Coordinates of C-alpha atoms and ligand atoms in Angstrom, one line a residue:
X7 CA 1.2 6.3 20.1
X8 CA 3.7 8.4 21.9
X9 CA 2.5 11.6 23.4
X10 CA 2.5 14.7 21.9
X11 CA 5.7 16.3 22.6
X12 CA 6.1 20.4 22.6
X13 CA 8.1 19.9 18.8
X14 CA 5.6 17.9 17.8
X15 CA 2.8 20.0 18.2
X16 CA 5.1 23.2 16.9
X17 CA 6.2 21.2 14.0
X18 CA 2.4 19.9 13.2
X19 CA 1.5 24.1 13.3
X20 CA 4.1 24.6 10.5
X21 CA 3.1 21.5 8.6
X22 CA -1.1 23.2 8.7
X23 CA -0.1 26.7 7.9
X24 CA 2.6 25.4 4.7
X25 CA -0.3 23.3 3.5
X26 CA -2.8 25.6 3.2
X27 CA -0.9 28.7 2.8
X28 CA -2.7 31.8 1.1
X29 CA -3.0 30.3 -1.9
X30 CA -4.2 32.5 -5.0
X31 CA -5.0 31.0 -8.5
X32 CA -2.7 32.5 -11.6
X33 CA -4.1 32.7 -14.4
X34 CA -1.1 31.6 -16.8
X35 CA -1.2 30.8 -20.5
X36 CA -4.6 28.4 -19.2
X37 CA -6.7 28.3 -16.5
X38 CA -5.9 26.8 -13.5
X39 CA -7.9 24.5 -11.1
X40 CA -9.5 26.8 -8.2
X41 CA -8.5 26.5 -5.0
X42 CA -8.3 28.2 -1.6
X43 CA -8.5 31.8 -2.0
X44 CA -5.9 34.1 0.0
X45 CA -6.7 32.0 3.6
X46 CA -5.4 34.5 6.1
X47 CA -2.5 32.3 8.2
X48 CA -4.0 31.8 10.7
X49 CA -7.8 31.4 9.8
X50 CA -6.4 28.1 8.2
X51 CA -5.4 26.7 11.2
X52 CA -8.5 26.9 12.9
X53 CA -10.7 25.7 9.2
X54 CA -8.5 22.7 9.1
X55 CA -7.3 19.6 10.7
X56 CA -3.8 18.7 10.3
X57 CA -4.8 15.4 12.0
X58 CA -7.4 14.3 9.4
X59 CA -6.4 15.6 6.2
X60 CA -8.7 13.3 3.9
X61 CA -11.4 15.0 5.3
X62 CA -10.6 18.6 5.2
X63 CA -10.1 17.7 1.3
X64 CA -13.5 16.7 1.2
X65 CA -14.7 19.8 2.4
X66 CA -12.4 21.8 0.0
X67 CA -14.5 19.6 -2.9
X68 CA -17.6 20.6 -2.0
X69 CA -16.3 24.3 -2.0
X70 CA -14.1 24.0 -5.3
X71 CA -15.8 21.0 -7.1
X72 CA -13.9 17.7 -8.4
X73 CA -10.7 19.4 -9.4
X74 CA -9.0 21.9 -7.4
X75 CA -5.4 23.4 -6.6
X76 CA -3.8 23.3 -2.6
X77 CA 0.0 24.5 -1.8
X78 CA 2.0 21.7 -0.5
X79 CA 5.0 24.2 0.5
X80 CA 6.0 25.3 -2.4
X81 CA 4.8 23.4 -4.5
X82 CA 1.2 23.3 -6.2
X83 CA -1.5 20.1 -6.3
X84 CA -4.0 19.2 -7.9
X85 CA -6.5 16.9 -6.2
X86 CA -8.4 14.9 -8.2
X87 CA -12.1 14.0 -6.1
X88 CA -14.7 12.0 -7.1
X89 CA -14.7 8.5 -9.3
X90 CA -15.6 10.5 -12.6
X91 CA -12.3 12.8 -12.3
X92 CA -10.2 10.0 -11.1
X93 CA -11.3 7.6 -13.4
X94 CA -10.5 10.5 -16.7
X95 CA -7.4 11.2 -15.3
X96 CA -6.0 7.4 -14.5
X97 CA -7.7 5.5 -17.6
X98 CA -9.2 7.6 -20.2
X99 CA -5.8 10.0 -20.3
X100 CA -3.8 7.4 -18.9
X101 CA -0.7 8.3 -20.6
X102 CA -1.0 12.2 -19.4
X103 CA -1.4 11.2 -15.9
X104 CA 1.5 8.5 -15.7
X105 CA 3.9 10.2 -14.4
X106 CA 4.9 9.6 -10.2
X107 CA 5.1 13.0 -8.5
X108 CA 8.1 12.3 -6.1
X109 CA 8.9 14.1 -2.9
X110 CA 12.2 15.0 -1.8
X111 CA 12.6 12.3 0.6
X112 CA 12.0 9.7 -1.8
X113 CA 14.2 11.3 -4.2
X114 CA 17.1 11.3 -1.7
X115 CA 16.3 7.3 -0.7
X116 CA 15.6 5.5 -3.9
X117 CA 17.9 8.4 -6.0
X118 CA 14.9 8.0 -9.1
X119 CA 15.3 4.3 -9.6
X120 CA 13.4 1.2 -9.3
X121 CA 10.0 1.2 -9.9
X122 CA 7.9 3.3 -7.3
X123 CA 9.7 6.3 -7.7
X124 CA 10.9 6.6 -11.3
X125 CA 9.9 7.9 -13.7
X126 CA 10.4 7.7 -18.0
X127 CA 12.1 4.7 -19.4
X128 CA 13.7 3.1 -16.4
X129 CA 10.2 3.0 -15.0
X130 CA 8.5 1.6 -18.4
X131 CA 11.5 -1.4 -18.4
X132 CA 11.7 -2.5 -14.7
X133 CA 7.8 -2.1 -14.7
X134 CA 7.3 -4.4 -17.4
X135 CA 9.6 -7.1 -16.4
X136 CA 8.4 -7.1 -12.8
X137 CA 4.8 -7.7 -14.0
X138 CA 5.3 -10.6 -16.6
X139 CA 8.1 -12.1 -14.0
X140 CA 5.4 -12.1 -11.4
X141 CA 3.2 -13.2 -13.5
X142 CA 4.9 -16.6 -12.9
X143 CA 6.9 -17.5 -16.1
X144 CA 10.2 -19.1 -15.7
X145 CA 10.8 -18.8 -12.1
X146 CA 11.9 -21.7 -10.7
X147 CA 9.7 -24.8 -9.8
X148 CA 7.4 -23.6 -7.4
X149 CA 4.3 -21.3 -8.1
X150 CA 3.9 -18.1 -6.6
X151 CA 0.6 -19.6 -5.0
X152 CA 2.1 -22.7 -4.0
X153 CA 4.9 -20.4 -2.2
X154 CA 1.7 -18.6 -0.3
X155 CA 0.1 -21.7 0.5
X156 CA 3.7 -22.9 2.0
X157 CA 4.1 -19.8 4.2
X158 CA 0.3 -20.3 5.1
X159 CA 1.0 -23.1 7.0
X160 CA 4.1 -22.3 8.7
X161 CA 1.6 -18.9 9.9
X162 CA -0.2 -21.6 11.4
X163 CA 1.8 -23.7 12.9
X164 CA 3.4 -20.3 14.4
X165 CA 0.2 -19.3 15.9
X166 CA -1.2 -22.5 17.2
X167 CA 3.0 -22.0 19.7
X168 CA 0.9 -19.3 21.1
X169 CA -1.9 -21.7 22.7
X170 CA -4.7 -19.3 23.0
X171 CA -2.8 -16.7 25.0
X172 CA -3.9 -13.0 23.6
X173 CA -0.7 -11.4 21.2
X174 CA -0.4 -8.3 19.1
X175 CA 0.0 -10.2 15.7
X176 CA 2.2 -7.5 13.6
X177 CA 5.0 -9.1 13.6
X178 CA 3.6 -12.6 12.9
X179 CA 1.8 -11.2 9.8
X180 CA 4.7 -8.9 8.6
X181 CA 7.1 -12.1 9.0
X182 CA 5.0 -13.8 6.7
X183 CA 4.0 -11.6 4.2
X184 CA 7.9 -10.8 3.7
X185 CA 9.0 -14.1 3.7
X186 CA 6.4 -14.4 0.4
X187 CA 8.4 -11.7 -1.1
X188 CA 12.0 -13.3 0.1
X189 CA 10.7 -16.4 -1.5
X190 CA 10.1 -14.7 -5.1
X191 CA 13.2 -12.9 -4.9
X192 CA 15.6 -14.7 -2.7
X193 CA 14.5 -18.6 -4.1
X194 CA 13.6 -19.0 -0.6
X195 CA 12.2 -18.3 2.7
X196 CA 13.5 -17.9 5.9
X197 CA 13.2 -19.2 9.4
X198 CA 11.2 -16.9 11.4
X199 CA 13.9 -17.1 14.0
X200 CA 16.7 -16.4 11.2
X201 CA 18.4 -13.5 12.9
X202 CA 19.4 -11.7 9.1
X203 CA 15.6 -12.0 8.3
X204 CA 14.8 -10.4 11.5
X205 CA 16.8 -7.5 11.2
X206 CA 16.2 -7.2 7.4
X207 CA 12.1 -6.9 8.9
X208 CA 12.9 -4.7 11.4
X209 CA 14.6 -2.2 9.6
X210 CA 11.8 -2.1 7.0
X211 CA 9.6 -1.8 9.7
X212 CA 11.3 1.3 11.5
X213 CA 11.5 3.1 7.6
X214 CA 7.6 2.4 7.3
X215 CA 7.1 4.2 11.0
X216 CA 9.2 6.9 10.1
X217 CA 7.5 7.4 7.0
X218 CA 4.7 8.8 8.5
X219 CA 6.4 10.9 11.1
X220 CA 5.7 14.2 11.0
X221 CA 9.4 15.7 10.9
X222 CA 9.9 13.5 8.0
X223 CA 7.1 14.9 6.6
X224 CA 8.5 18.4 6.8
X225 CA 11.6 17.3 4.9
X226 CA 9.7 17.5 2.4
X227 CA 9.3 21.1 2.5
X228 CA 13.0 21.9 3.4
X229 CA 15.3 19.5 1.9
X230 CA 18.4 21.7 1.7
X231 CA 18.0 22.2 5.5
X232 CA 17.2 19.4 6.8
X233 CA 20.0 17.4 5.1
X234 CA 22.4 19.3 7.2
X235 CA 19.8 18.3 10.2
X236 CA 20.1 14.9 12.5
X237 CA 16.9 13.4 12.7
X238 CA 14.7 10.2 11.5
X239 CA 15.5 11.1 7.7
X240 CA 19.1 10.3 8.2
X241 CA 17.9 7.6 10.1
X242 CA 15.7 5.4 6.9
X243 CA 18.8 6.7 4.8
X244 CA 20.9 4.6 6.9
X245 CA 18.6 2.1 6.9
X246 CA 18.0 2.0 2.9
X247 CA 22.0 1.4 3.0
X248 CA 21.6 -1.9 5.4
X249 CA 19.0 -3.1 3.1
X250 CA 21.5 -2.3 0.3
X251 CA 24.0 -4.1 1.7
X252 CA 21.7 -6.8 2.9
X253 CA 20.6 -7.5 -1.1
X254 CA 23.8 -7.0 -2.9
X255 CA 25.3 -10.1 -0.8
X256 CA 22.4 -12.6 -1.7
X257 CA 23.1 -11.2 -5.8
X258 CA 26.5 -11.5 -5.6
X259 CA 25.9 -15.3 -4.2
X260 CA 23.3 -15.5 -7.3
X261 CA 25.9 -14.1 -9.5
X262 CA 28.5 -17.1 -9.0
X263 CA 25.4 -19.8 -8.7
X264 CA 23.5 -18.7 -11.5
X265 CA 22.1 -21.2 -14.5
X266 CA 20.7 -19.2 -16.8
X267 CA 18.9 -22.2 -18.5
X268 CA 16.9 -22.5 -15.4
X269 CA 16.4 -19.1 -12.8
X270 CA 15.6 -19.9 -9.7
X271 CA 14.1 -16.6 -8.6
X272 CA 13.7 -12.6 -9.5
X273 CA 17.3 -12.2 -9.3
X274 CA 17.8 -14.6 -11.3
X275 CA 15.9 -13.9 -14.2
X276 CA 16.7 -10.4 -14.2
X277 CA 20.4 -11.4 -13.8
X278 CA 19.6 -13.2 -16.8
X279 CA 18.0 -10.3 -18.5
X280 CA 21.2 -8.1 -17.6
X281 CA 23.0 -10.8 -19.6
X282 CA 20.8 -10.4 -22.7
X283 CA 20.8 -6.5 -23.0
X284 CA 24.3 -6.5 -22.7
X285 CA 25.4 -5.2 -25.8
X286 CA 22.3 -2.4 -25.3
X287 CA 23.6 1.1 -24.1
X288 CA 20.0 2.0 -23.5
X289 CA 19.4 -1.2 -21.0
X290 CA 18.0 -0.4 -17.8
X291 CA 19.1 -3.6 -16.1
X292 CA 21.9 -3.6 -14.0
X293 CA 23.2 -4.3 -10.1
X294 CA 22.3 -1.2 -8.9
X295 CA 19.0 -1.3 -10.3
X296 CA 18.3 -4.7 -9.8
X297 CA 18.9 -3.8 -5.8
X298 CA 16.7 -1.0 -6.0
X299 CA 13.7 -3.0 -7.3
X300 CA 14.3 -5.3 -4.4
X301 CA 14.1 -3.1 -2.2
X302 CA 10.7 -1.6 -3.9
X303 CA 9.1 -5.2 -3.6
X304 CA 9.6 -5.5 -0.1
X305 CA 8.4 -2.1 0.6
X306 CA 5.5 -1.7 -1.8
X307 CA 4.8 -5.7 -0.9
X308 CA 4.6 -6.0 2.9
X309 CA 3.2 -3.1 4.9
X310 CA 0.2 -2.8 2.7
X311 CA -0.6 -6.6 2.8
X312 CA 0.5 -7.1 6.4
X313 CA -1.5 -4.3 7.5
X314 CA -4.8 -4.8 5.9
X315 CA -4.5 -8.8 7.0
X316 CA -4.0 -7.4 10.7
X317 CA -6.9 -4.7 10.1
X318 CA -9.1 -7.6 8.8
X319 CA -9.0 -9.4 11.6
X320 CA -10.1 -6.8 13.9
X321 CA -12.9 -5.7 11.3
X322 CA -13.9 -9.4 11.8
X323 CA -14.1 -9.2 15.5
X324 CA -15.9 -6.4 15.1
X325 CA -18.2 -8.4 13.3
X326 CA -18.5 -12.0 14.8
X327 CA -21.7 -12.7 12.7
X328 CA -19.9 -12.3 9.5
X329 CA -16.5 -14.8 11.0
X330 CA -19.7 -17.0 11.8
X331 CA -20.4 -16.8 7.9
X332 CA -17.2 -17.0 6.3
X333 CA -16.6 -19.8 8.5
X334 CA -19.6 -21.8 7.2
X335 CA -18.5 -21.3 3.9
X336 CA -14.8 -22.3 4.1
X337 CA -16.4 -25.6 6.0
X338 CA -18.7 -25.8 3.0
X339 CA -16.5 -24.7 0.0
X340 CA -12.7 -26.1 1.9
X341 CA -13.1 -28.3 4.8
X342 CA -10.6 -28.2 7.1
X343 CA -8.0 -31.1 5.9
X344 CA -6.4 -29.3 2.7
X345 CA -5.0 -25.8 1.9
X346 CA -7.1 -23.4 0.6
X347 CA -6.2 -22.0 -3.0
X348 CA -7.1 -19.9 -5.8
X349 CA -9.8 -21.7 -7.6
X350 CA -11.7 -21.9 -4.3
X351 CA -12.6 -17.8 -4.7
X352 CA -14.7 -18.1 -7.1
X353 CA -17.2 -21.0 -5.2
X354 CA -16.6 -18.7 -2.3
X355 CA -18.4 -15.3 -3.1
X356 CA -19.4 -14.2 0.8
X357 CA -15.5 -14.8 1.6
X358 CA -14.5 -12.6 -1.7
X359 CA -17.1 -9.8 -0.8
X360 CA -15.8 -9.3 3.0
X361 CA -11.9 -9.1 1.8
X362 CA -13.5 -6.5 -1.0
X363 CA -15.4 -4.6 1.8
X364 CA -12.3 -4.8 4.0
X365 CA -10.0 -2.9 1.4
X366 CA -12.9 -0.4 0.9
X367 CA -13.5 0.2 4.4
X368 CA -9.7 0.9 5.7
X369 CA -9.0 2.9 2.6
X370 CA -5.1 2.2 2.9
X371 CA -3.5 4.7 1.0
X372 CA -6.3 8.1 1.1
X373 CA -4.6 10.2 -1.4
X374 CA -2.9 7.6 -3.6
X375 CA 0.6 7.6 -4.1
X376 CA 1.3 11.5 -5.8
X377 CA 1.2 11.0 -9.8
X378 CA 2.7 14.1 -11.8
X379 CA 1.7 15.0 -15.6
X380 CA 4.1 14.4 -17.8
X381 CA 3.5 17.5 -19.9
X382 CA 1.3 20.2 -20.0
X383 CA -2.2 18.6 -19.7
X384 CA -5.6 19.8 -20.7
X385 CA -8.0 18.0 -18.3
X386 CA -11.6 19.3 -18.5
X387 CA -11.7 23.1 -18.7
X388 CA -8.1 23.2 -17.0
X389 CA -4.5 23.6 -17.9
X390 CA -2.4 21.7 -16.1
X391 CA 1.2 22.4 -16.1
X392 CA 3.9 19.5 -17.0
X393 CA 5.5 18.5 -13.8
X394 CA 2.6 19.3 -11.4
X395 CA 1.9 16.9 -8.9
X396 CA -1.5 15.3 -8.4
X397 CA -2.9 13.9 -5.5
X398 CA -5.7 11.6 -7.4
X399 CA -8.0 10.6 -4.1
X400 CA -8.7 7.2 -3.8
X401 CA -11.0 7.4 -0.9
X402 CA -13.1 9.5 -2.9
X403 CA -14.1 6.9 -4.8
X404 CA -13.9 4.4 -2.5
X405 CA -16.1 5.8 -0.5
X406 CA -18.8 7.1 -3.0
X407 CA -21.8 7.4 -1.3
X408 CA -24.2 6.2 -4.7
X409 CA -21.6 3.1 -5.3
X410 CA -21.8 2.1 -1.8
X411 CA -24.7 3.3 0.3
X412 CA -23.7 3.9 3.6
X413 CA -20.1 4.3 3.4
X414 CA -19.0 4.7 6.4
X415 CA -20.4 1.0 7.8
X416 CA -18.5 -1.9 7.2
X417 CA -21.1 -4.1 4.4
X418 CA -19.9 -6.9 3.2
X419 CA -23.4 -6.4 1.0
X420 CA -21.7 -3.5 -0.5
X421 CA -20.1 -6.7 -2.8
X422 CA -23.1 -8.7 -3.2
X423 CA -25.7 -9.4 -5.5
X424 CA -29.4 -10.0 -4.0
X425 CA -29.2 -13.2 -4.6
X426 CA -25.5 -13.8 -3.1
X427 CA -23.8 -13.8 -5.4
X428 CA -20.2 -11.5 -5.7
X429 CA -21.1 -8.4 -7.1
X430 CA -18.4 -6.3 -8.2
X431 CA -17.6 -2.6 -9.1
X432 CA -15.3 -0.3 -10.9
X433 CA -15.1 1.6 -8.2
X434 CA -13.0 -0.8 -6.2
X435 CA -9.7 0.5 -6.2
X436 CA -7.8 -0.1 -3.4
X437 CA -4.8 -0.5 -5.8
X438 CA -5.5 2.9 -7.9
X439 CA -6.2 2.1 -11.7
X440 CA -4.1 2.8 -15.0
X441 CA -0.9 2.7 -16.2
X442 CA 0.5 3.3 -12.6
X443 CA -2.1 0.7 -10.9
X444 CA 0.2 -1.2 -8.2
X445 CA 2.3 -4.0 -9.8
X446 CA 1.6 -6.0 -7.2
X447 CA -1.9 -6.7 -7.3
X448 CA -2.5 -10.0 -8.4
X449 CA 0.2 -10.7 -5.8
X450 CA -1.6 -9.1 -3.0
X451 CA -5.2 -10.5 -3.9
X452 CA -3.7 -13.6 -3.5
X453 CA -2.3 -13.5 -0.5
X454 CA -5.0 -11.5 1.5
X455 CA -7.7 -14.6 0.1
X456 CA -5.1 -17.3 0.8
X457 CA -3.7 -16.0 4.2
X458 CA -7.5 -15.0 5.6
X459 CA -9.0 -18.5 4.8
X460 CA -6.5 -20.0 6.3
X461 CA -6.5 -18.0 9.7
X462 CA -10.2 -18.8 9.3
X463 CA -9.8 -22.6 8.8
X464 CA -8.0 -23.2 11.5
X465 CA -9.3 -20.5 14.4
X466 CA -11.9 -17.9 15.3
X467 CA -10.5 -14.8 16.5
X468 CA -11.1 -13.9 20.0
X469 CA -11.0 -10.4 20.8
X470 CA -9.3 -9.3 25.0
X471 CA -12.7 -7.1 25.9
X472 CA -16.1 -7.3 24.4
X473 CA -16.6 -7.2 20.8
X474 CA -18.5 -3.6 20.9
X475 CA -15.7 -1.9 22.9
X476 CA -13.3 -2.4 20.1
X477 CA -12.8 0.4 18.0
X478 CA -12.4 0.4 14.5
X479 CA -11.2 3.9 13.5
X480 CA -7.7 3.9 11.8
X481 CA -5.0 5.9 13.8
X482 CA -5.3 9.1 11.1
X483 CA -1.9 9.6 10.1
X484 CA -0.9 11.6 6.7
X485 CA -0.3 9.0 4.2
X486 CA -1.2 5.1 5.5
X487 CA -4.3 4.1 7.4
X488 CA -3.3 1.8 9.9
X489 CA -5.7 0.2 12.7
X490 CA -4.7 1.0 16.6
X491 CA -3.2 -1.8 18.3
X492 CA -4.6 -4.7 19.8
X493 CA -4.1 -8.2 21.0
X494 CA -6.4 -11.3 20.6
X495 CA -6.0 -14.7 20.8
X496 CA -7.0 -17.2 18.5
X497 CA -9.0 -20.7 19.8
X498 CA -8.0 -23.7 17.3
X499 CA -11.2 -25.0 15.9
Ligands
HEM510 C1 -3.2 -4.9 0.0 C2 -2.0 -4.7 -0.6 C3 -1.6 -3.5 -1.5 C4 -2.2 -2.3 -1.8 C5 -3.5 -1.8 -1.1 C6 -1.4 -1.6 -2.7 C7 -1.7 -0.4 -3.2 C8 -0.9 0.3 -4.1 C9 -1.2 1.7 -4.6 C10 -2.4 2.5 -4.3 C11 -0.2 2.0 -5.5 C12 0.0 3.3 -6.2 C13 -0.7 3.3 -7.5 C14 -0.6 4.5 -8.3 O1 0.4 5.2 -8.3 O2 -1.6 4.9 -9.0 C15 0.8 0.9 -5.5 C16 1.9 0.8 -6.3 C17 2.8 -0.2 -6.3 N1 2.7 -1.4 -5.7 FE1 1.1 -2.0 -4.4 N2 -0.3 -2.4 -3.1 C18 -0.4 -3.6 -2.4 C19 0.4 -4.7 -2.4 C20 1.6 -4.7 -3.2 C21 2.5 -5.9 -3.3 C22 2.3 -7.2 -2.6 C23 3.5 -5.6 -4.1 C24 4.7 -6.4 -4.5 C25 5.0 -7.0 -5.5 C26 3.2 -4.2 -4.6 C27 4.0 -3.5 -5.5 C28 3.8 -2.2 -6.0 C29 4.6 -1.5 -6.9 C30 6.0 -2.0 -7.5 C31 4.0 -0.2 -7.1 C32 4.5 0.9 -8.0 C33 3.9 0.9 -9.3 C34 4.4 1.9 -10.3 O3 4.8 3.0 -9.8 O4 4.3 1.7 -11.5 N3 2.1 -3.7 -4.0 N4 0.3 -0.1 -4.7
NAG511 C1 -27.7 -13.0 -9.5 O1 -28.0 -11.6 -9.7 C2 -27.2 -11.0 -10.6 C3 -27.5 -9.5 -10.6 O2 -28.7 -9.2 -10.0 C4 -27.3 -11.6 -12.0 O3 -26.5 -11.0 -12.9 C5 -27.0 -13.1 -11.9 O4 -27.2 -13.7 -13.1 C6 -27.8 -13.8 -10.8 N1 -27.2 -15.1 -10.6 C7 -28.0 -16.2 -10.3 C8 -27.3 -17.5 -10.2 O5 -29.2 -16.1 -10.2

């Protein structure tokens, strides 16, 4: 990480004292979740660590309870902590709960289309067809698992160039994991050396860095300012455009080439669903939108898979007893001549259990992506206000303490039966739950079980220093956990 410049720290001061900002609960027409009572301004800098806000939430539960009220800015949240509270908001008033809360920044990129960050009926259509078209109908000849197991082996073969010397494998597993995504959308993948794809990944890359800057944070806050500011925000705009630019080329070449008696790919079929709705002034499908669903697929789709593979295989170096075991049971289950696929999982519950544990254990995405009530909600004793944004915590249930006894230790046991057999829970979720649960799970699950028992197949991990030195603390950052950097090499075996 780069050091801690002078704005930095000044802008991090700002970011602590808007966050948790005297904060006093109004009793309106209902009452309100509690919160933070009138923190003098600077009391709340020294109670709380803009570094690690996850855990300054926790403490506010145990003050507050499951459901309480903070200040982002201006703007009020309610946290949801705890499985029970999550699990009434998400699923039991689903519909209440469905709405995405979405900050400024992501207002200015994706302009409230798409799927991550839209809301009402454009979300319900694109939502729906992205599901049942990932789901595999009528998309060309190859599966979606067969297009995995493809790009498997090209990871492979791309590796085994390295010949044991020790790498950083990012870029490796980001190239990979997009290329999955270019190959649903696109009808193909690309050479890793394909000098488009590279940029295309880059780019991407930079917007997910960005993301989690701390000025980009603050824009936030100060919209209206900052869009007369330089700065990384103009920057990911900028980038969003290449992207855009990038896309609409490939549809326009889809446009001229299309069959609609036999789609290829995603732009294809929803080319072919533009087509349809034609004559429907309420359709949701059209260029514009059609980019910006791209452009959620390859950002929803690769840093969240690409990183968790990566912080994987340094959990597993961690743990060379448990590489030892998922190793005996590939040999056992697999063998090392043919590609792994999906009905293996199932014969393979010690493999299944450690990818589980690995998802719990790096908690990707802390707070969740921000949901909103659609109106004005009563949720246990509380009103909440339509419009409010909620921060439902994921890592409060994914690390309940009951659910999974020592939460803080990596277990693969957390995911097994006594008698070793997978054990699972409802309060695995990695990939939230209800009506806004990520589209791309299926997707994802296959790839992380696919792409690990590869890796496995064909290599044990070998870490540069001594397995106990390495440290397996995410680099806290404000909305994604990511490992810290490291190299290792990996010994065909
Ligand atoms: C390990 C990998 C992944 C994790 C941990 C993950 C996690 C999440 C989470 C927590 C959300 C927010 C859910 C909510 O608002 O309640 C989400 C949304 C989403 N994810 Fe994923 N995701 C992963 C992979 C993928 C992949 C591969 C795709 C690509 C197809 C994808 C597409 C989406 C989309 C489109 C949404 C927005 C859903 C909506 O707003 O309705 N995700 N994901
Ligand atoms: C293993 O244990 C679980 C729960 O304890 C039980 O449901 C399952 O039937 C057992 N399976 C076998 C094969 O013994």
């Amino acid at each position: 990480m780069e050091p801690l410049g002078m704005t930095t720290v000044f802008l991090m001061t700002c970011f602590s004292c808007l966050l948790f900002s005297a904060w006093r609960s109004k009793s309106r027409t209902g009452k309100q979740p509690p919160g933070p009572f009138a923190l003098p301004f600077v009391g709340s800098m020294f109670h709380l660590n803009p570094h690690n806000l996850p855990e300054s939430l926790e403490k506010l539960s145990r003050k507050y309870g499951p459901v309480f009220t903070i200040r982002l800015g201006p703007k009020e949240v309610v946290v949801l902590y705890g499985y029970d509270v999550v699990k009434e908001a998400l699923i039991d008033q689903g519909d209440d709960f469905s709405g995405r809360g979405i900050l400024p920044l992501f207002d200015k990129l994706f302009q409230g289309t798409g799927i991550v960050n839209s809301n009402g009926e454009t979300w319900r259509q694109l939502r729906r067809f992205a599901l049942t078209t990932l789901r595999d109908f009528g998309m060309g000849k190859k599966s979606i698992e067969e297009r995995i197991q493809e790009e498997a082996r090209f990871l492979v073969e791309r590796i085994k160039s390295k010949h044991e010397q020790p790498f950083n494998p990012s870029s490796f597993l980001v190239h990979a994991v997009s290329n999955i995504i270019c190959s649903i959308v696109f009808g193909d993948r690309f050479d890793y050396k394909d000098e488009k794809f590279v940029t295309l990944i880059d780019v991407l890359e930079q917007n997910n860095r960005i993301q989690n800057a701390i000025q980009t944070m603050l824009y936030n806050f100060f919209p209206t300012i900052l869009d007369h500011l330089p700065g990384p925000h103009q920057t990911m705009v900028k980038n969003i455009e290449a992207v855009n630019t990038f896309i609409s080329e490939i549809v326009t070449d889809h446009q001229k080439s299309l069959d609609p008696t036999c789609p290829r790919d995603f732009i294809d079929a929803f080319l072919i669903k533009m087509e349809q709705e034609k004559g429907n002034a309420h359709s949701e499908f059209s260029t514009d939108t059609l980019t910006r669903t791209t452009i959620d697929l390859f950002f929803a789709g690769t840093g969240t898979t690409s990183t968790t593979l990566k912080y994987g295989l340094l959990i597993l170096m961690k743990h060379p007893e448990i590489e030892e075991k998922i190793h005996k049971e590939i040999d056992h289950v697999i063998g090392r001549d043919r590609s792994p696929c999906m009905a293996d999982r199932s014969k393979m519950p010690y493999t299944d259990a450690v990818i589980h544990e690995i998802q719990r254990f790096m908690d990707f995405i802390p707070f969740n992506v921000p949901h909103t009530v659609i109106k004005d909600t009563k949720f246990r004793d509380y009103l909440i206000p339509k419009g409010t944004m909620i921060f439902p915590m994921l890592r409060s249930v994914l690390y309940d303490s009951k659910e999974f006894p020592n939460p803080e230790k990596f277990d693969p046991g957390h995911f097994l039966n006594a008698n070793g057999t997978f054990k699972r829970s409802d309060y695995f979720m990695p990939f939230s739950a209800g009506k806004r649960i990520c589209a791309g799970e299926g997707l994802a699950r296959m790839e992380l079980f696919i792409f690990f028992t590869v890796i496995l197949q064909n290599f044990t991990l070998k870490p540069v220093m001594d397995h106990k030195d390495l440290d397996i603390s995410p680099i806290i950052s404000s909305f994604a956990n990511m490992p810290k950097p490291y190299e290792l090499s990996f010994l065909p075996r």
